[in-house]
Amino acid sequence: MPEKQKNKESALKVIEGVEHPSSINTEAVNKFIRKKISLLNANECVKGILEKNRTILSQAITLVESSLPQHHKIAQQIIEKCLPHAGNSMRIGITGTPGVGKSTFIEALGVFLSKQNLNIAVLAIDPSSMKSKGSILGDKTRMEDLSTKENVFIRPSPSAGSLGGVARKTKEIIILCEAAGFDTIFVETVGVGQSEIAVHAMVDFFLLLMLAGAGDELQGIKRGIMEMADAIVINKADGNNISKAKLAQRDFQNALHLFPPTESSWIPVVKICSSVFNSGISQIWDTILEFFELTKANGFFVENRLRQEKHIMFETINQSLKDNFYSNKIVSKILPTFEKEVLTGKTSAYIAAQKLLEKYLNNK
Ligand code: GDP
């Protein structure tokens, strides 16, 4: 098979990264954002969000994503005022390796749900875009059908910052979307690293997309990720692939039986579907609804959300302390010297760390 063709058909196709062109004048972009956003204050933003004004919602999200300190305060005010109106959605995480069909699946499910008058928001966390390279999730020319629906809002991944930072922003964007009346929120991420854990910590239901016959190892899905899944869905169950998908379904189901019982009392399920041919999509939605019914009835839903809040509190403290330490003037000045001393064996790592922390605490 020619190389080009092979890549096209491979489940493991990775969209090549493209460096941002240097011609992007970030200062000009920031100035534009500042100008556009300074027209609205926090109250006006919140009013617009509650009135389901998409333009204002997008602007508020831009504020949340902004790294400019002057945006931070107003973003926090907006989030705080939106909080009482948030929480009323089904938060659903979708993960899987590049090429498994995440966007095609979300599109198929989203189109199905939009016909039932649900309001759907699609957010993404893409670890590749955080390194300012082109994203694995691809630019959102994807989900073309879905993006034209009136009750659908698609927002690509924030493209800068650490995973922790982007995850926090995504959680805040969920709050804004909920306040704007979105009742079904998909958070998509690529199953290649830590981002699944971050997404798992902010959703109610976690769905892992897989392929038949590609082998777990090849698909790069770690056992830990499978353990987090409330449903494993084998996509591309169409054409010659149907029988392979059914076999894989049985295998995964057997593998799941070996996992420890879940805290939610939900027994994870394995389903097959074809996102391209729209088969199995409504059954998957039924499964998701069953999960919500069970976990709302047994109290896990509320308990889990509260636990997630606590987790975010500690994450935020940890991140802020770290940022504060590394951005400390004295620390950043003397850190390279200590690093050199550790690398040349002059100082032990422990002593260097202690001295740096002392300097930090004395110069806060
Ligand atoms: P993502 O990287 O996980 O978001 O994957 P995409 O949704 O971009 O899909 C990757 C490729 O697989 C595309 O060429 C899709 O058309 C194809 N694809 C996705 N779902 C299916 C499916 O159910 N059946 C078949 N045959 N192809 C699919």
mmCIF file with all atom_site columns, C-alpha atoms in Angstrom, residues 207-350:
data_model
loop_
_atom_site.group_PDB
_atom_site.id
_atom_site.type_symbol
_atom_site.label_atom_id
_atom_site.label_alt_id
_atom_site.label_comp_id
_atom_site.label_asym_id
_atom_site.label_entity_id
_atom_site.label_seq_id
_atom_site.pdbx_PDB_ins_code
_atom_site.Cartn_x
_atom_site.Cartn_y
_atom_site.Cartn_z
_atom_site.occupancy
_atom_site.B_iso_or_equiv
_atom_site.pdbx_formal_charge
_atom_site.auth_seq_id
_atom_site.auth_comp_id
_atom_site.auth_asym_id
_atom_site.auth_atom_id
_atom_site.pdbx_PDB_model_num
ATOM 1   C CA . LEU A 1 207 ? -15.852 7.142   27.646 1.00 0.00 ? 207 LEU A CA 1
ATOM 2   C CA . LEU A 1 208 ? -12.873 5.455   26.030 1.00 0.00 ? 208 LEU A CA 1
ATOM 3   C CA . LEU A 1 209 ? -12.956 4.950   22.271 1.00 0.00 ? 209 LEU A CA 1
ATOM 4   C CA . MET A 1 210 ? -10.996 1.986   20.945 1.00 0.00 ? 210 MET A CA 1
ATOM 5   C CA . LEU A 1 211 ? -10.543 0.062   17.726 1.00 0.00 ? 211 LEU A CA 1
ATOM 6   C CA . ALA A 1 212 ? -10.831 -3.634  17.088 1.00 0.00 ? 212 ALA A CA 1
ATOM 7   C CA . GLY A 1 213 ? -7.688  -5.507  16.265 1.00 0.00 ? 213 GLY A CA 1
ATOM 8   C CA . ALA A 1 214 ? -5.231  -2.680  16.737 1.00 0.00 ? 214 ALA A CA 1
ATOM 9   C CA . GLY A 1 215 ? -4.019  -4.145  20.054 1.00 0.00 ? 215 GLY A CA 1
ATOM 10  C CA . ASP A 1 216 ? -4.146  -2.273  23.345 1.00 0.00 ? 216 ASP A CA 1
ATOM 11  C CA . GLU A 1 217 ? -0.448  -1.593  23.343 1.00 0.00 ? 217 GLU A CA 1
ATOM 12  C CA . LEU A 1 218 ? -0.513  -0.214  19.835 1.00 0.00 ? 218 LEU A CA 1
ATOM 13  C CA . GLN A 1 219 ? -3.357  2.038   20.806 1.00 0.00 ? 219 GLN A CA 1
ATOM 14  C CA . GLY A 1 220 ? -1.244  3.354   23.636 1.00 0.00 ? 220 GLY A CA 1
ATOM 15  C CA . ILE A 1 221 ? -4.040  2.971   26.148 1.00 0.00 ? 221 ILE A CA 1
ATOM 16  C CA . LYS A 1 222 ? -2.733  2.170   29.554 1.00 0.00 ? 222 LYS A CA 1
ATOM 17  C CA . ARG A 1 223 ? -4.538  -0.157  31.888 1.00 0.00 ? 223 ARG A CA 1
ATOM 18  C CA . GLY A 1 224 ? -5.114  2.756   34.267 1.00 0.00 ? 224 GLY A CA 1
ATOM 19  C CA . ILE A 1 225 ? -7.085  4.594   31.601 1.00 0.00 ? 225 ILE A CA 1
ATOM 20  C CA . MET A 1 226 ? -9.203  1.515   30.934 1.00 0.00 ? 226 MET A CA 1
ATOM 21  C CA . GLU A 1 227 ? -9.902  1.303   34.650 1.00 0.00 ? 227 GLU A CA 1
ATOM 22  C CA . MET A 1 228 ? -11.187 4.869   34.645 1.00 0.00 ? 228 MET A CA 1
ATOM 23  C CA . ALA A 1 229 ? -13.613 4.226   31.780 1.00 0.00 ? 229 ALA A CA 1
ATOM 24  C CA . ASP A 1 230 ? -17.338 3.970   32.434 1.00 0.00 ? 230 ASP A CA 1
ATOM 25  C CA . ALA A 1 231 ? -17.744 2.736   28.882 1.00 0.00 ? 231 ALA A CA 1
ATOM 26  C CA . ILE A 1 232 ? -15.398 1.398   26.272 1.00 0.00 ? 232 ILE A CA 1
ATOM 27  C CA . VAL A 1 233 ? -16.734 1.934   22.786 1.00 0.00 ? 233 VAL A CA 1
ATOM 28  C CA . ILE A 1 234 ? -15.226 0.096   19.860 1.00 0.00 ? 234 ILE A CA 1
ATOM 29  C CA . ASN A 1 235 ? -15.593 2.442   16.939 1.00 0.00 ? 235 ASN A CA 1
ATOM 30  C CA . LYS A 1 236 ? -15.446 1.718   13.196 1.00 0.00 ? 236 LYS A CA 1
ATOM 31  C CA . ALA A 1 237 ? -17.628 -1.376  13.590 1.00 0.00 ? 237 ALA A CA 1
ATOM 32  C CA . ASP A 1 238 ? -18.637 -1.315  9.954  1.00 0.00 ? 238 ASP A CA 1
ATOM 33  C CA . GLY A 1 239 ? -17.941 -3.254  6.753  1.00 0.00 ? 239 GLY A CA 1
ATOM 34  C CA . ASN A 1 240 ? -15.446 -6.063  7.220  1.00 0.00 ? 240 ASN A CA 1
ATOM 35  C CA . ASN A 1 241 ? -14.705 -4.801  10.669 1.00 0.00 ? 241 ASN A CA 1
ATOM 36  C CA . ILE A 1 242 ? -17.992 -5.790  12.323 1.00 0.00 ? 242 ILE A CA 1
ATOM 37  C CA . SER A 1 243 ? -17.053 -9.314  13.362 1.00 0.00 ? 243 SER A CA 1
ATOM 38  C CA . LYS A 1 244 ? -13.645 -8.151  14.614 1.00 0.00 ? 244 LYS A CA 1
ATOM 39  C CA . ALA A 1 245 ? -15.388 -5.456  16.629 1.00 0.00 ? 245 ALA A CA 1
ATOM 40  C CA . LYS A 1 246 ? -17.721 -8.017  18.207 1.00 0.00 ? 246 LYS A CA 1
ATOM 41  C CA . LEU A 1 247 ? -14.769 -10.207 19.161 1.00 0.00 ? 247 LEU A CA 1
ATOM 42  C CA . ALA A 1 248 ? -12.976 -7.225  20.655 1.00 0.00 ? 248 ALA A CA 1
ATOM 43  C CA . GLN A 1 249 ? -16.145 -6.326  22.554 1.00 0.00 ? 249 GLN A CA 1
ATOM 44  C CA . ARG A 1 250 ? -16.131 -9.760  24.189 1.00 0.00 ? 250 ARG A CA 1
ATOM 45  C CA . ASP A 1 251 ? -12.408 -9.536  24.981 1.00 0.00 ? 251 ASP A CA 1
ATOM 46  C CA . PHE A 1 252 ? -12.701 -6.104  26.554 1.00 0.00 ? 252 PHE A CA 1
ATOM 47  C CA . GLN A 1 253 ? -15.758 -7.166  28.505 1.00 0.00 ? 253 GLN A CA 1
ATOM 48  C CA . ASN A 1 254 ? -13.772 -10.098 29.904 1.00 0.00 ? 254 ASN A CA 1
ATOM 49  C CA . ALA A 1 255 ? -10.827 -7.855  30.708 1.00 0.00 ? 255 ALA A CA 1
ATOM 50  C CA . LEU A 1 256 ? -13.101 -5.416  32.561 1.00 0.00 ? 256 LEU A CA 1
ATOM 51  C CA . HIS A 1 257 ? -14.385 -8.212  34.774 1.00 0.00 ? 257 HIS A CA 1
ATOM 52  C CA . LEU A 1 258 ? -10.891 -8.505  36.200 1.00 0.00 ? 258 LEU A CA 1
ATOM 53  C CA . PHE A 1 259 ? -10.834 -4.896  37.298 1.00 0.00 ? 259 PHE A CA 1
ATOM 54  C CA . PRO A 1 260 ? -11.783 -3.931  40.845 1.00 0.00 ? 260 PRO A CA 1
ATOM 55  C CA . PRO A 1 261 ? -15.419 -2.872  41.387 1.00 0.00 ? 261 PRO A CA 1
ATOM 56  C CA . THR A 1 262 ? -16.105 0.801   40.761 1.00 0.00 ? 262 THR A CA 1
ATOM 57  C CA . GLU A 1 263 ? -16.973 3.256   43.531 1.00 0.00 ? 263 GLU A CA 1
ATOM 58  C CA . SER A 1 264 ? -20.058 4.320   41.629 1.00 0.00 ? 264 SER A CA 1
ATOM 59  C CA . SER A 1 265 ? -21.503 0.764   41.626 1.00 0.00 ? 265 SER A CA 1
ATOM 60  C CA . TRP A 1 266 ? -21.730 1.179   37.859 1.00 0.00 ? 266 TRP A CA 1
ATOM 61  C CA . ILE A 1 267 ? -20.531 -1.816  35.911 1.00 0.00 ? 267 ILE A CA 1
ATOM 62  C CA . PRO A 1 268 ? -18.513 -0.476  32.952 1.00 0.00 ? 268 PRO A CA 1
ATOM 63  C CA . VAL A 1 269 ? -19.866 -1.587  29.612 1.00 0.00 ? 269 VAL A CA 1
ATOM 64  C CA . VAL A 1 270 ? -18.337 -2.304  26.228 1.00 0.00 ? 270 VAL A CA 1
ATOM 65  C CA . LYS A 1 271 ? -20.265 -1.205  23.150 1.00 0.00 ? 271 LYS A CA 1
ATOM 66  C CA . ILE A 1 272 ? -19.577 -1.170  19.453 1.00 0.00 ? 272 ILE A CA 1
ATOM 67  C CA . CYS A 1 273 ? -20.540 1.528   17.002 1.00 0.00 ? 273 CYS A CA 1
ATOM 68  C CA . SER A 1 274 ? -19.875 3.046   13.644 1.00 0.00 ? 274 SER A CA 1
ATOM 69  C CA . SER A 1 275 ? -19.654 6.807   13.850 1.00 0.00 ? 275 SER A CA 1
ATOM 70  C CA . VAL A 1 276 ? -19.596 7.093   10.083 1.00 0.00 ? 276 VAL A CA 1
ATOM 71  C CA . PHE A 1 277 ? -22.683 4.923   9.537  1.00 0.00 ? 277 PHE A CA 1
ATOM 72  C CA . ASN A 1 278 ? -24.417 6.085   12.705 1.00 0.00 ? 278 ASN A CA 1
ATOM 73  C CA . SER A 1 279 ? -24.955 2.598   14.059 1.00 0.00 ? 279 SER A CA 1
ATOM 74  C CA . GLY A 1 280 ? -24.940 1.943   17.786 1.00 0.00 ? 280 GLY A CA 1
ATOM 75  C CA . ILE A 1 281 ? -24.992 5.651   18.608 1.00 0.00 ? 281 ILE A CA 1
ATOM 76  C CA . SER A 1 282 ? -28.429 5.747   20.244 1.00 0.00 ? 282 SER A CA 1
ATOM 77  C CA . GLN A 1 283 ? -27.612 2.624   22.311 1.00 0.00 ? 283 GLN A CA 1
ATOM 78  C CA . ILE A 1 284 ? -24.500 4.358   23.628 1.00 0.00 ? 284 ILE A CA 1
ATOM 79  C CA . TRP A 1 285 ? -26.586 7.352   24.611 1.00 0.00 ? 285 TRP A CA 1
ATOM 80  C CA . ASP A 1 286 ? -29.015 5.032   26.430 1.00 0.00 ? 286 ASP A CA 1
ATOM 81  C CA . THR A 1 287 ? -26.058 3.615   28.357 1.00 0.00 ? 287 THR A CA 1
ATOM 82  C CA . ILE A 1 288 ? -24.907 7.094   29.331 1.00 0.00 ? 288 ILE A CA 1
ATOM 83  C CA . LEU A 1 289 ? -28.418 7.950   30.536 1.00 0.00 ? 289 LEU A CA 1
ATOM 84  C CA . GLU A 1 290 ? -28.550 4.727   32.577 1.00 0.00 ? 290 GLU A CA 1
ATOM 85  C CA . PHE A 1 291 ? -25.292 5.728   34.234 1.00 0.00 ? 291 PHE A CA 1
ATOM 86  C CA . PHE A 1 292 ? -26.679 9.119   35.211 1.00 0.00 ? 292 PHE A CA 1
ATOM 87  C CA . GLU A 1 293 ? -29.876 7.560   36.494 1.00 0.00 ? 293 GLU A CA 1
ATOM 88  C CA . LEU A 1 294 ? -27.979 5.088   38.678 1.00 0.00 ? 294 LEU A CA 1
ATOM 89  C CA . THR A 1 295 ? -25.409 7.510   40.058 1.00 0.00 ? 295 THR A CA 1
ATOM 90  C CA . LYS A 1 296 ? -27.957 10.218  40.789 1.00 0.00 ? 296 LYS A CA 1
ATOM 91  C CA . ALA A 1 297 ? -30.085 7.689   42.641 1.00 0.00 ? 297 ALA A CA 1
ATOM 92  C CA . ASN A 1 298 ? -27.252 6.222   44.710 1.00 0.00 ? 298 ASN A CA 1
ATOM 93  C CA . GLY A 1 299 ? -25.652 9.574   45.566 1.00 0.00 ? 299 GLY A CA 1
ATOM 94  C CA . PHE A 1 300 ? -22.391 8.986   43.718 1.00 0.00 ? 300 PHE A CA 1
ATOM 95  C CA . PHE A 1 301 ? -23.060 11.791  41.225 1.00 0.00 ? 301 PHE A CA 1
ATOM 96  C CA . VAL A 1 302 ? -23.135 14.507  43.898 1.00 0.00 ? 302 VAL A CA 1
ATOM 97  C CA . GLU A 1 303 ? -20.394 12.936  45.988 1.00 0.00 ? 303 GLU A CA 1
ATOM 98  C CA . ASN A 1 304 ? -18.095 12.685  42.964 1.00 0.00 ? 304 ASN A CA 1
ATOM 99  C CA . ARG A 1 305 ? -18.653 16.300  41.937 1.00 0.00 ? 305 ARG A CA 1
ATOM 100 C CA . LEU A 1 306 ? -17.860 17.498  45.460 1.00 0.00 ? 306 LEU A CA 1
ATOM 101 C CA . ARG A 1 307 ? -14.749 15.366  45.515 1.00 0.00 ? 307 ARG A CA 1
ATOM 102 C CA . GLN A 1 308 ? -13.708 16.854  42.192 1.00 0.00 ? 308 GLN A CA 1
ATOM 103 C CA . GLU A 1 309 ? -14.140 20.345  43.664 1.00 0.00 ? 309 GLU A CA 1
ATOM 104 C CA . LYS A 1 310 ? -11.903 19.436  46.595 1.00 0.00 ? 310 LYS A CA 1
ATOM 105 C CA . HIS A 1 311 ? -9.333  18.037  44.177 1.00 0.00 ? 311 HIS A CA 1
ATOM 106 C CA . ILE A 1 312 ? -9.371  21.295  42.205 1.00 0.00 ? 312 ILE A CA 1
ATOM 107 C CA . MET A 1 313 ? -8.864  23.295  45.392 1.00 0.00 ? 313 MET A CA 1
ATOM 108 C CA . PHE A 1 314 ? -5.704  21.345  46.247 1.00 0.00 ? 314 PHE A CA 1
ATOM 109 C CA . GLU A 1 315 ? -4.493  21.399  42.639 1.00 0.00 ? 315 GLU A CA 1
ATOM 110 C CA . THR A 1 316 ? -4.915  25.161  42.546 1.00 0.00 ? 316 THR A CA 1
ATOM 111 C CA . ILE A 1 317 ? -3.004  25.594  45.803 1.00 0.00 ? 317 ILE A CA 1
ATOM 112 C CA . ASN A 1 318 ? -0.198  23.338  44.597 1.00 0.00 ? 318 ASN A CA 1
ATOM 113 C CA . GLN A 1 319 ? 0.043   25.088  41.255 1.00 0.00 ? 319 GLN A CA 1
ATOM 114 C CA . SER A 1 320 ? -0.046  28.575  42.771 1.00 0.00 ? 320 SER A CA 1
ATOM 115 C CA . LEU A 1 321 ? 2.673   27.723  45.291 1.00 0.00 ? 321 LEU A CA 1
ATOM 116 C CA . LYS A 1 322 ? 4.833   26.312  42.538 1.00 0.00 ? 322 LYS A CA 1
ATOM 117 C CA . ASP A 1 323 ? 4.294   29.295  40.246 1.00 0.00 ? 323 ASP A CA 1
ATOM 118 C CA . ASN A 1 324 ? 5.027   31.649  43.103 1.00 0.00 ? 324 ASN A CA 1
ATOM 119 C CA . PHE A 1 325 ? 8.258   29.822  43.956 1.00 0.00 ? 325 PHE A CA 1
ATOM 120 C CA . TYR A 1 326 ? 9.614   29.714  40.412 1.00 0.00 ? 326 TYR A CA 1
ATOM 121 C CA . SER A 1 327 ? 8.641   33.286  39.584 1.00 0.00 ? 327 SER A CA 1
ATOM 122 C CA . ASN A 1 328 ? 10.328  34.580  42.750 1.00 0.00 ? 328 ASN A CA 1
ATOM 123 C CA . LYS A 1 329 ? 13.099  36.982  41.659 1.00 0.00 ? 329 LYS A CA 1
ATOM 124 C CA . ILE A 1 330 ? 15.768  35.661  44.035 1.00 0.00 ? 330 ILE A CA 1
ATOM 125 C CA . VAL A 1 331 ? 14.916  32.026  43.278 1.00 0.00 ? 331 VAL A CA 1
ATOM 126 C CA . SER A 1 332 ? 15.065  32.443  39.528 1.00 0.00 ? 332 SER A CA 1
ATOM 127 C CA . LYS A 1 333 ? 18.405  34.235  39.893 1.00 0.00 ? 333 LYS A CA 1
ATOM 128 C CA . ILE A 1 334 ? 20.142  31.628  42.037 1.00 0.00 ? 334 ILE A CA 1
ATOM 129 C CA . LEU A 1 335 ? 18.421  28.504  40.711 1.00 0.00 ? 335 LEU A CA 1
ATOM 130 C CA . PRO A 1 336 ? 20.827  27.969  37.754 1.00 0.00 ? 336 PRO A CA 1
ATOM 131 C CA . THR A 1 337 ? 23.823  28.079  40.119 1.00 0.00 ? 337 THR A CA 1
ATOM 132 C CA . PHE A 1 338 ? 22.316  25.439  42.401 1.00 0.00 ? 338 PHE A CA 1
ATOM 133 C CA . GLU A 1 339 ? 21.379  23.365  39.387 1.00 0.00 ? 339 GLU A CA 1
ATOM 134 C CA . LYS A 1 340 ? 24.992  23.454  38.206 1.00 0.00 ? 340 LYS A CA 1
ATOM 135 C CA . GLU A 1 341 ? 26.256  22.524  41.654 1.00 0.00 ? 341 GLU A CA 1
ATOM 136 C CA . VAL A 1 342 ? 23.950  19.513  41.750 1.00 0.00 ? 342 VAL A CA 1
ATOM 137 C CA . LEU A 1 343 ? 24.972  18.459  38.230 1.00 0.00 ? 343 LEU A CA 1
ATOM 138 C CA . THR A 1 344 ? 28.674  18.671  39.080 1.00 0.00 ? 344 THR A CA 1
ATOM 139 C CA . GLY A 1 345 ? 28.217  16.844  42.370 1.00 0.00 ? 345 GLY A CA 1
ATOM 140 C CA . LYS A 1 346 ? 29.256  19.831  44.517 1.00 0.00 ? 346 LYS A CA 1
ATOM 141 C CA . THR A 1 347 ? 25.953  19.907  46.382 1.00 0.00 ? 347 THR A CA 1
ATOM 142 C CA . SER A 1 348 ? 23.414  17.219  47.037 1.00 0.00 ? 348 SER A CA 1
ATOM 143 C CA . ALA A 1 349 ? 19.950  17.600  45.560 1.00 0.00 ? 349 ALA A CA 1
ATOM 144 C CA . TYR A 1 350 ? 18.390  17.638  49.015 1.00 0.00 ? 350 TYR A CA 1
#
